[in-house]
Amino acid sequence: MSKPVGQNTLCVHSAHTPEPATGALSQPIYLTTTFERDADGGYPRGYRYSREGTPNRTSLEACIAALEGGIGAAAFASGLAASMAVLELLNAGDRLVAPLDAYYGSVRQFTEHCARRGVTVELVDFTDLTAVRNAVGGRARVVWIETPSNPLLNITDLEAVTAIAHRAGALVVCDNTFATPICQRPCDFGVDLIIHSGTKYLGGHSDVLSGLAVVREDHALLEHLQAWQRTAGSALAPFDCWLLRRSITTLALRVRTQCAGALQLAGFLARHPAIEQVFYPGLPQHRAHATAVAQMPGGFGAMLSMCVAEGRQAALETASRTRLFARATSLGGVESLIEHRASIEGPKSRTPQNLLRLSVGIEEPADLIADLEQALE
Ligand SMILES: *Cc1c(COP(=O)(O)O)cnc(C)c1O
């Protein structure tokens, strides 16, 4: 057996070869909606109509599948379009088990869309394995994992939850947006399907909305996703596929730098008297640090949250004083962001009012620490 290829090498080389006709190193952007048939009506080059597939989409899908260790992937117009494609597997009477603290847009899909079509939706605390076991019971159809979670950075034990779900015959889905395949590969723990908001780390430059679903080994499941790309018409456009594939070239470089910065910031904040609590799985005092060490061999991610001791107003004022951290939602870009989560999540939010979420970019950690230091004064 040949040596496994490193993530940085996959980021550069996966589904990336010079274009045969011209030798161009960068793949051309194929701005065409239709493809020529041969004399007897066939499609010898594999492409027919761009909703069904394009060369740029093929490259992107092959690349993310290689990084996650799956057999294939499907690219969608957003992360939520990708998760909607997965939820299409559920029929009336089926049971979906998902975390209480999943991404709020995903929770809205579960509780509004899935519930309306007659799916039983059970939202539970995934850090409590007994609660997960009880909710899964003998007949869950899909178990949805998101780890680390947003914005409290809770860790779900991938191996334990996958075992519980598989014993009940359920399909296991993991939203791997926060960790990226650089830090954590859910397929290695038996997860059947991975979801990404490509808008975040995979895109990495806050300029392309996109989503991906990666299948570990089930060809019928991959065909379902590809059929949904064609049927719903929510596939990703060629230019966006190109941007994302280009960005993934530097994914490992960016994410490793961002993780190292986040770890330094978390340590600084954990010692700061104005901070009540820091949520970061890389800190030894995080309650699931040991699980994070076991399932995130590539790093603990670059998202962290902190509660400001003096409360909501002090948190809002802190965010208003940062100079390098931009006040904006979203995450995963090269630039650092700070956000008061409760106010964007709305009145139903379960997030503490004094919590600020940080997305750590690639700036020098010393500069980011100095920025937070002056903002917390
Ligand atoms: C942003 C996000 C999504 C949704 O992705 P979009 O690209 O905004 O549709 C899903 N899950 C997580 C964890 C996210 O951060």
Tab-separated table of N, CA, C and O in Angstrom, residues 281-372:
chain	number	residue	atom	x	y	z
A	281	PRO	N	-12.260	24.204	22.629
A	281	PRO	CA	-11.949	22.795	22.936
A	281	PRO	C	-10.465	22.499	23.092
A	281	PRO	O	-10.097	21.450	23.621
A	282	GLY	N	-9.603	23.441	22.659
A	282	GLY	CA	-8.165	23.230	22.796
A	282	GLY	C	-7.644	23.554	24.189
A	282	GLY	O	-6.493	23.245	24.514
A	283	LEU	N	-8.473	24.185	25.031
A	283	LEU	CA	-8.039	24.490	26.403
A	283	LEU	C	-8.193	23.245	27.277
A	283	LEU	O	-9.237	22.584	27.218
A	284	PRO	N	-7.183	22.932	28.096
A	284	PRO	CA	-7.279	21.738	28.943
A	284	PRO	C	-8.502	21.766	29.860
A	284	PRO	O	-9.026	20.718	30.219
A	285	GLN	N	-8.978	22.973	30.219
A	285	GLN	CA	-10.132	23.047	31.133
A	285	GLN	C	-11.471	22.864	30.415
A	285	GLN	O	-12.519	22.806	31.058
A	286	HIS	N	-11.481	22.793	29.059
A	286	HIS	CA	-12.739	22.510	28.339
A	286	HIS	C	-13.216	21.127	28.761
A	286	HIS	O	-12.432	20.180	28.834
A	287	ARG	N	-14.530	20.979	29.015
A	287	ARG	CA	-14.985	19.725	29.649
A	287	ARG	C	-14.858	18.514	28.723
A	287	ARG	O	-14.867	17.378	29.196
A	288	ALA	N	-14.751	18.723	27.428
A	288	ALA	CA	-14.575	17.575	26.525
A	288	ALA	C	-13.221	17.640	25.831
A	288	ALA	O	-13.062	17.162	24.707
A	289	HIS	N	-12.228	18.242	26.503
A	289	HIS	CA	-10.904	18.381	25.880
A	289	HIS	C	-10.340	17.028	25.430
A	289	HIS	O	-9.794	16.902	24.331
A	290	ALA	N	-10.517	15.975	26.256
A	290	ALA	CA	-9.939	14.669	25.916
A	290	ALA	C	-10.571	14.116	24.633
A	290	ALA	O	-9.879	13.570	23.773
A	291	THR	N	-11.881	14.289	24.496
A	291	THR	CA	-12.567	13.826	23.275
A	291	THR	C	-12.071	14.633	22.083
A	291	THR	O	-11.828	14.081	21.001
A	292	ALA	N	-11.905	15.936	22.274
A	292	ALA	CA	-11.411	16.786	21.181
A	292	ALA	C	-10.012	16.333	20.749
A	292	ALA	O	-9.724	16.249	19.547
A	293	VAL	N	-9.157	16.011	21.720
A	293	VAL	CA	-7.804	15.543	21.386
A	293	VAL	C	-7.895	14.279	20.533
A	293	VAL	O	-7.184	14.115	19.544
A	294	ALA	N	-8.830	13.400	20.896
A	294	ALA	CA	-8.935	12.113	20.197
A	294	ALA	C	-9.493	12.246	18.783
A	294	ALA	O	-9.099	11.522	17.885
A	295	GLN	N	-10.433	13.166	18.583
A	295	GLN	CA	-11.093	13.193	17.268
A	295	GLN	C	-10.725	14.399	16.412
A	295	GLN	O	-11.181	14.499	15.272
A	296	MET	N	-9.910	15.302	16.937
A	296	MET	CA	-9.469	16.461	16.144
A	296	MET	C	-7.934	16.466	16.066
A	296	MET	O	-7.277	17.389	16.577
A	297	PRO	N	-7.351	15.477	15.404
A	297	PRO	CA	-5.889	15.378	15.407
A	297	PRO	C	-5.201	16.550	14.712
A	297	PRO	O	-4.033	16.827	14.985
A	298	GLY	N	-5.917	17.245	13.845
A	298	GLY	CA	-5.274	18.316	13.087
A	298	GLY	C	-5.371	19.682	13.730
A	298	GLY	O	-4.851	20.667	13.185
A	299	GLY	N	-6.037	19.796	14.871
A	299	GLY	CA	-6.188	21.104	15.521
A	299	GLY	C	-7.602	21.258	16.051
A	299	GLY	O	-8.506	20.500	15.689
A	300	PHE	N	-7.795	22.282	16.907
A	300	PHE	CA	-9.065	22.442	17.614
A	300	PHE	C	-9.966	23.490	16.956
A	300	PHE	O	-10.930	23.934	17.541
A	301	GLY	N	-9.624	23.894	15.761
A	301	GLY	CA	-10.449	24.871	15.077
A	301	GLY	C	-10.068	26.284	15.472
A	301	GLY	O	-9.218	26.500	16.353
A	302	ALA	N	-10.665	27.256	14.804
A	302	ALA	CA	-10.307	28.656	15.040
A	302	ALA	C	-11.512	29.487	15.465
A	302	ALA	O	-11.516	30.703	15.327
A	303	MET	N	-12.530	28.792	15.996
A	303	MET	CA	-13.688	29.486	16.539
A	303	MET	C	-13.616	29.397	18.055
A	303	MET	O	-13.331	28.335	18.614
A	304	LEU	N	-13.863	30.522	18.720
A	304	LEU	CA	-13.963	30.465	20.173
A	304	LEU	C	-14.958	31.509	20.634
A	304	LEU	O	-15.263	32.458	19.909
A	305	SER	N	-15.499	31.278	21.821
A	305	SER	CA	-16.453	32.228	22.385
A	305	SER	C	-16.000	32.612	23.781
A	305	SER	O	-15.267	31.861	24.434
A	306	MET	N	-16.439	33.817	24.201
A	306	MET	CA	-16.079	34.268	25.546
A	306	MET	C	-17.257	35.008	26.153
A	306	MET	O	-18.023	35.665	25.444
A	307	CYS	N	-17.429	34.861	27.470
A	307	CYS	CA	-18.468	35.606	28.169
A	307	CYS	C	-17.796	36.747	28.930
A	307	CYS	O	-16.839	36.529	29.685
A	308	VAL	N	-18.294	37.955	28.687
A	308	VAL	CA	-17.728	39.142	29.319
A	308	VAL	C	-18.356	39.278	30.709
A	308	VAL	O	-19.588	39.267	30.849
A	309	ALA	N	-17.479	39.375	31.735
A	309	ALA	CA	-17.944	39.302	33.124
A	309	ALA	C	-19.031	40.338	33.440
A	309	ALA	O	-19.991	40.044	34.141
A	310	GLU	N	-18.897	41.539	32.904
A	310	GLU	CA	-19.829	42.599	33.312
A	310	GLU	C	-21.161	42.587	32.571
A	310	GLU	O	-21.992	43.476	32.783
A	311	GLY	N	-21.393	41.614	31.683
A	311	GLY	CA	-22.727	41.455	31.114
A	311	GLY	C	-22.884	41.900	29.670
A	311	GLY	O	-21.903	42.226	28.984
A	312	ARG	N	-24.164	41.939	29.230
A	312	ARG	CA	-24.507	42.178	27.830
A	312	ARG	C	-23.957	43.497	27.297
A	312	ARG	O	-23.345	43.557	26.238
A	313	GLN	N	-24.181	44.576	28.061
A	313	GLN	CA	-23.764	45.893	27.579
A	313	GLN	C	-22.235	45.969	27.432
A	313	GLN	O	-21.727	46.477	26.433
A	314	ALA	N	-21.538	45.405	28.423
A	314	ALA	CA	-20.070	45.401	28.360
A	314	ALA	C	-19.596	44.583	27.160
A	314	ALA	O	-18.600	44.931	26.506
A	315	ALA	N	-20.307	43.505	26.852
A	315	ALA	CA	-19.939	42.676	25.690
A	315	ALA	C	-20.113	43.485	24.405
A	315	ALA	O	-19.222	43.515	23.546
A	316	LEU	N	-21.258	44.163	24.281
A	316	LEU	CA	-21.513	44.970	23.074
A	316	LEU	C	-20.466	46.070	22.932
A	316	LEU	O	-19.973	46.352	21.837
A	317	GLU	N	-20.092	46.689	24.074
A	317	GLU	CA	-19.086	47.766	24.034
A	317	GLU	C	-17.704	47.228	23.651
A	317	GLU	O	-16.961	47.870	22.915
A	318	THR	N	-17.385	46.037	24.150
A	318	THR	CA	-16.101	45.414	23.787
A	318	THR	C	-16.041	45.237	22.268
A	318	THR	O	-15.045	45.582	21.623
A	319	ALA	N	-17.129	44.693	21.704
A	319	ALA	CA	-17.151	44.454	20.245
A	319	ALA	C	-17.056	45.768	19.476
A	319	ALA	O	-16.526	45.803	18.359
A	320	SER	N	-17.544	46.853	20.091
A	320	SER	CA	-17.518	48.141	19.383
A	320	SER	C	-16.118	48.769	19.393
A	320	SER	O	-15.846	49.698	18.645
A	321	ARG	N	-15.222	48.288	20.273
A	321	ARG	CA	-13.895	48.898	20.397
A	321	ARG	C	-12.785	48.166	19.652
A	321	ARG	O	-11.662	48.652	19.593
A	322	THR	N	-13.076	46.973	19.096
A	322	THR	CA	-11.991	46.256	18.405
A	322	THR	C	-11.667	46.963	17.096
A	322	THR	O	-12.539	47.565	16.466
A	323	ARG	N	-10.406	46.901	16.689
A	323	ARG	CA	-9.977	47.552	15.449
A	323	ARG	C	-9.615	46.538	14.370
A	323	ARG	O	-9.869	46.757	13.202
A	324	LEU	N	-8.987	45.426	14.783
A	324	LEU	CA	-8.651	44.387	13.797
A	324	LEU	C	-9.823	43.435	13.593
A	324	LEU	O	-10.115	43.029	12.474
A	325	PHE	N	-10.469	43.053	14.679
A	325	PHE	CA	-11.654	42.182	14.575
A	325	PHE	C	-12.798	43.002	13.999
A	325	PHE	O	-13.214	44.002	14.582
A	326	ALA	N	-13.319	42.578	12.843
A	326	ALA	CA	-14.470	43.278	12.263
A	326	ALA	C	-15.748	42.770	12.921
A	326	ALA	O	-15.860	41.582	13.219
A	327	ARG	N	-16.708	43.671	13.148
A	327	ARG	CA	-18.008	43.271	13.684
A	327	ARG	C	-18.857	42.769	12.522
A	327	ARG	O	-19.361	43.559	11.727
A	328	ALA	N	-18.989	41.461	12.443
A	328	ALA	CA	-19.770	40.879	11.349
A	328	ALA	C	-20.098	39.441	11.690
A	328	ALA	O	-19.390	38.802	12.477
A	329	THR	N	-21.180	38.956	11.071
A	329	THR	CA	-21.501	37.543	11.244
A	329	THR	C	-20.663	36.724	10.273
A	329	THR	O	-19.821	37.264	9.558
A	330	SER	N	-20.917	35.415	10.268
A	330	SER	CA	-20.165	34.451	9.460
A	330	SER	C	-18.804	34.187	10.091
A	330	SER	O	-18.513	34.672	11.199
A	331	LEU	N	-17.977	33.410	9.424
A	331	LEU	CA	-16.745	32.914	10.036
A	331	LEU	C	-15.879	32.258	8.976
A	331	LEU	O	-16.304	32.058	7.842
A	332	GLY	N	-14.653	31.924	9.392
A	332	GLY	CA	-13.814	31.077	8.558
A	332	GLY	C	-12.952	31.804	7.546
A	332	GLY	O	-12.172	31.166	6.848
A	333	GLY	N	-13.076	33.116	7.456
A	333	GLY	CA	-12.279	33.863	6.490
A	333	GLY	C	-10.889	34.177	7.033
A	333	GLY	O	-10.583	33.930	8.208
A	334	VAL	N	-10.055	34.741	6.173
A	334	VAL	CA	-8.693	35.102	6.590
A	334	VAL	C	-8.707	36.274	7.570
A	334	VAL	O	-7.733	36.481	8.302
A	335	GLU	N	-9.799	37.042	7.603
A	335	GLU	CA	-9.879	38.176	8.512
A	335	GLU	C	-10.648	37.792	9.773
A	335	GLU	O	-11.624	37.050	9.714
A	336	SER	N	-10.202	38.290	10.924
A	336	SER	CA	-10.856	37.953	12.189
A	336	SER	C	-12.160	38.722	12.349
A	336	SER	O	-12.259	39.891	11.962
A	337	LEU	N	-13.159	38.039	12.938
A	337	LEU	CA	-14.475	38.641	13.157
A	337	LEU	C	-14.873	38.482	14.623
A	337	LEU	O	-14.481	37.514	15.284
A	338	ILE	N	-15.687	39.429	15.079
A	338	ILE	CA	-16.241	39.355	16.436
A	338	ILE	C	-17.741	39.570	16.321
A	338	ILE	O	-18.197	40.384	15.516
A	339	GLU	N	-18.487	38.812	17.123
A	339	GLU	CA	-19.935	38.917	16.983
A	339	GLU	C	-20.672	38.670	18.290
A	339	GLU	O	-20.373	37.717	19.018
A	340	HIS	N	-21.671	39.501	18.553
A	340	HIS	CA	-22.587	39.294	19.665
A	340	HIS	C	-23.679	38.357	19.151
A	340	HIS	O	-24.556	38.761	18.402
A	341	ARG	N	-23.614	37.064	19.513
A	341	ARG	CA	-24.471	36.058	18.884
A	341	ARG	C	-25.944	36.221	19.237
A	341	ARG	O	-26.821	36.017	18.406
A	342	ALA	N	-26.242	36.519	20.520
A	342	ALA	CA	-27.647	36.529	20.941
A	342	ALA	C	-28.452	37.497	20.087
A	342	ALA	O	-29.595	37.210	19.707
A	343	SER	N	-27.860	38.643	19.730
A	343	SER	CA	-28.651	39.621	18.983
A	343	SER	C	-28.857	39.217	17.525
A	343	SER	O	-29.823	39.657	16.905
A	344	ILE	N	-28.007	38.372	16.955
A	344	ILE	CA	-28.296	37.941	15.575
A	344	ILE	C	-29.222	36.726	15.559
A	344	ILE	O	-29.988	36.525	14.626
A	345	GLU	N	-29.203	35.951	16.635
A	345	GLU	CA	-30.041	34.747	16.666
A	345	GLU	C	-31.496	35.062	16.994
A	345	GLU	O	-32.366	34.222	16.779
A	346	GLY	N	-31.759	36.272	17.515
A	346	GLY	CA	-33.146	36.678	17.743
A	346	GLY	C	-33.688	36.252	19.098
A	346	GLY	O	-32.981	35.667	19.921
A	347	PRO	N	-34.988	36.549	19.332
A	347	PRO	CA	-35.577	36.362	20.667
A	347	PRO	C	-35.588	34.913	21.158
A	347	PRO	O	-35.599	34.667	22.354
A	348	LYS	N	-35.564	33.922	20.240
A	348	LYS	CA	-35.592	32.513	20.676
A	348	LYS	C	-34.195	31.986	21.020
A	348	LYS	O	-34.047	30.820	21.377
A	349	SER	N	-33.179	32.844	20.914
A	349	SER	CA	-31.796	32.415	21.120
A	349	SER	C	-31.572	31.877	22.528
A	349	SER	O	-32.073	32.413	23.511
A	350	ARG	N	-30.779	30.796	22.626
A	350	ARG	CA	-30.423	30.215	23.928
A	350	ARG	C	-29.018	30.649	24.325
A	350	ARG	O	-28.471	30.204	25.339
A	351	THR	N	-28.401	31.511	23.517
A	351	THR	CA	-27.027	31.940	23.744
A	351	THR	C	-26.957	32.976	24.870
A	351	THR	O	-27.782	33.890	24.908
A	352	PRO	N	-25.972	32.857	25.789
A	352	PRO	CA	-25.840	33.859	26.858
A	352	PRO	C	-25.723	35.281	26.290
A	352	PRO	O	-25.060	35.491	25.271
A	353	GLN	N	-26.356	36.240	26.966
A	353	GLN	CA	-26.394	37.619	26.473
A	353	GLN	C	-25.024	38.297	26.535
A	353	GLN	O	-24.787	39.282	25.844
A	354	ASN	N	-24.120	37.764	27.381
A	354	ASN	CA	-22.794	38.399	27.496
A	354	ASN	C	-21.741	37.676	26.656
A	354	ASN	O	-20.553	37.843	26.867
A	355	LEU	N	-22.217	36.859	25.689
A	355	LEU	CA	-21.268	36.064	24.899
A	355	LEU	C	-20.869	36.768	23.603
A	355	LEU	O	-21.709	37.295	22.873
A	356	LEU	N	-19.563	36.753	23.341
A	356	LEU	CA	-19.037	37.218	22.050
A	356	LEU	C	-18.355	36.031	21.381
A	356	LEU	O	-17.616	35.292	22.032
A	357	ARG	N	-18.637	35.867	20.088
A	357	ARG	CA	-18.002	34.777	19.354
A	357	ARG	C	-16.901	35.349	18.470
A	357	ARG	O	-17.099	36.378	17.822
A	358	LEU	N	-15.747	34.691	18.480
A	358	LEU	CA	-14.624	35.142	17.665
A	358	LEU	C	-14.327	34.126	16.576
A	358	LEU	O	-14.274	32.915	16.837
A	359	SER	N	-14.142	34.616	15.362
A	359	SER	CA	-13.609	33.794	14.281
A	359	SER	C	-12.194	34.317	14.061
A	359	SER	O	-12.003	35.471	13.656
A	360	VAL	N	-11.207	33.485	14.367
A	360	VAL	CA	-9.818	33.944	14.325
A	360	VAL	C	-9.275	33.775	12.907
A	360	VAL	O	-9.335	32.684	12.327
A	361	GLY	N	-8.746	34.864	12.369
A	361	GLY	CA	-8.213	34.853	11.010
A	361	GLY	C	-6.735	34.506	10.987
A	361	GLY	O	-6.224	33.844	11.897
A	362	ILE	N	-6.048	34.966	9.947
A	362	ILE	CA	-4.627	34.612	9.810
A	362	ILE	C	-3.685	35.733	10.244
A	362	ILE	O	-2.471	35.651	10.058
A	363	GLU	N	-4.235	36.808	10.852
A	363	GLU	CA	-3.373	37.890	11.317
A	363	GLU	C	-2.413	37.362	12.396
A	363	GLU	O	-2.642	36.311	12.983
A	364	GLU	N	-1.364	38.134	12.692
A	364	GLU	CA	-0.427	37.705	13.738
A	364	GLU	C	-1.163	37.641	15.071
A	364	GLU	O	-1.810	38.626	15.481
A	365	PRO	N	-1.066	36.516	15.783
A	365	PRO	CA	-1.757	36.389	17.073
A	365	PRO	C	-1.421	37.526	18.040
A	365	PRO	O	-2.304	38.003	18.771
A	366	ALA	N	-0.169	38.010	18.038
A	366	ALA	CA	0.201	39.094	18.972
A	366	ALA	C	-0.617	40.354	18.686
A	366	ALA	O	-1.027	41.065	19.609
A	367	ASP	N	-0.888	40.630	17.416
A	367	ASP	CA	-1.686	41.814	17.055
A	367	ASP	C	-3.148	41.631	17.473
A	367	ASP	O	-3.801	42.573	17.935
A	368	LEU	N	-3.652	40.410	17.312
A	368	LEU	CA	-5.044	40.146	17.709
A	368	LEU	C	-5.195	40.241	19.223
A	368	LEU	O	-6.179	40.780	19.738
A	369	ILE	N	-4.193	39.728	19.954
A	369	ILE	CA	-4.237	39.798	21.421
A	369	ILE	C	-4.200	41.263	21.871
A	369	ILE	O	-4.974	41.681	22.735
A	370	ALA	N	-3.331	42.067	21.236
A	370	ALA	CA	-3.253	43.494	21.599
A	370	ALA	C	-4.588	44.186	21.320
A	370	ALA	O	-5.034	45.036	22.097
A	371	ASP	N	-5.245	43.812	20.231
A	371	ASP	CA	-6.539	44.414	19.896
A	371	ASP	C	-7.581	44.082	20.967
A	371	ASP	O	-8.308	44.961	21.442
A	372	LEU	N	-7.635	42.810	21.385
A	372	LEU	CA	-8.615	42.429	22.414
A	372	LEU	C	-8.263	43.075	23.752
A	372	LEU	O	-9.147	43.484	24.507
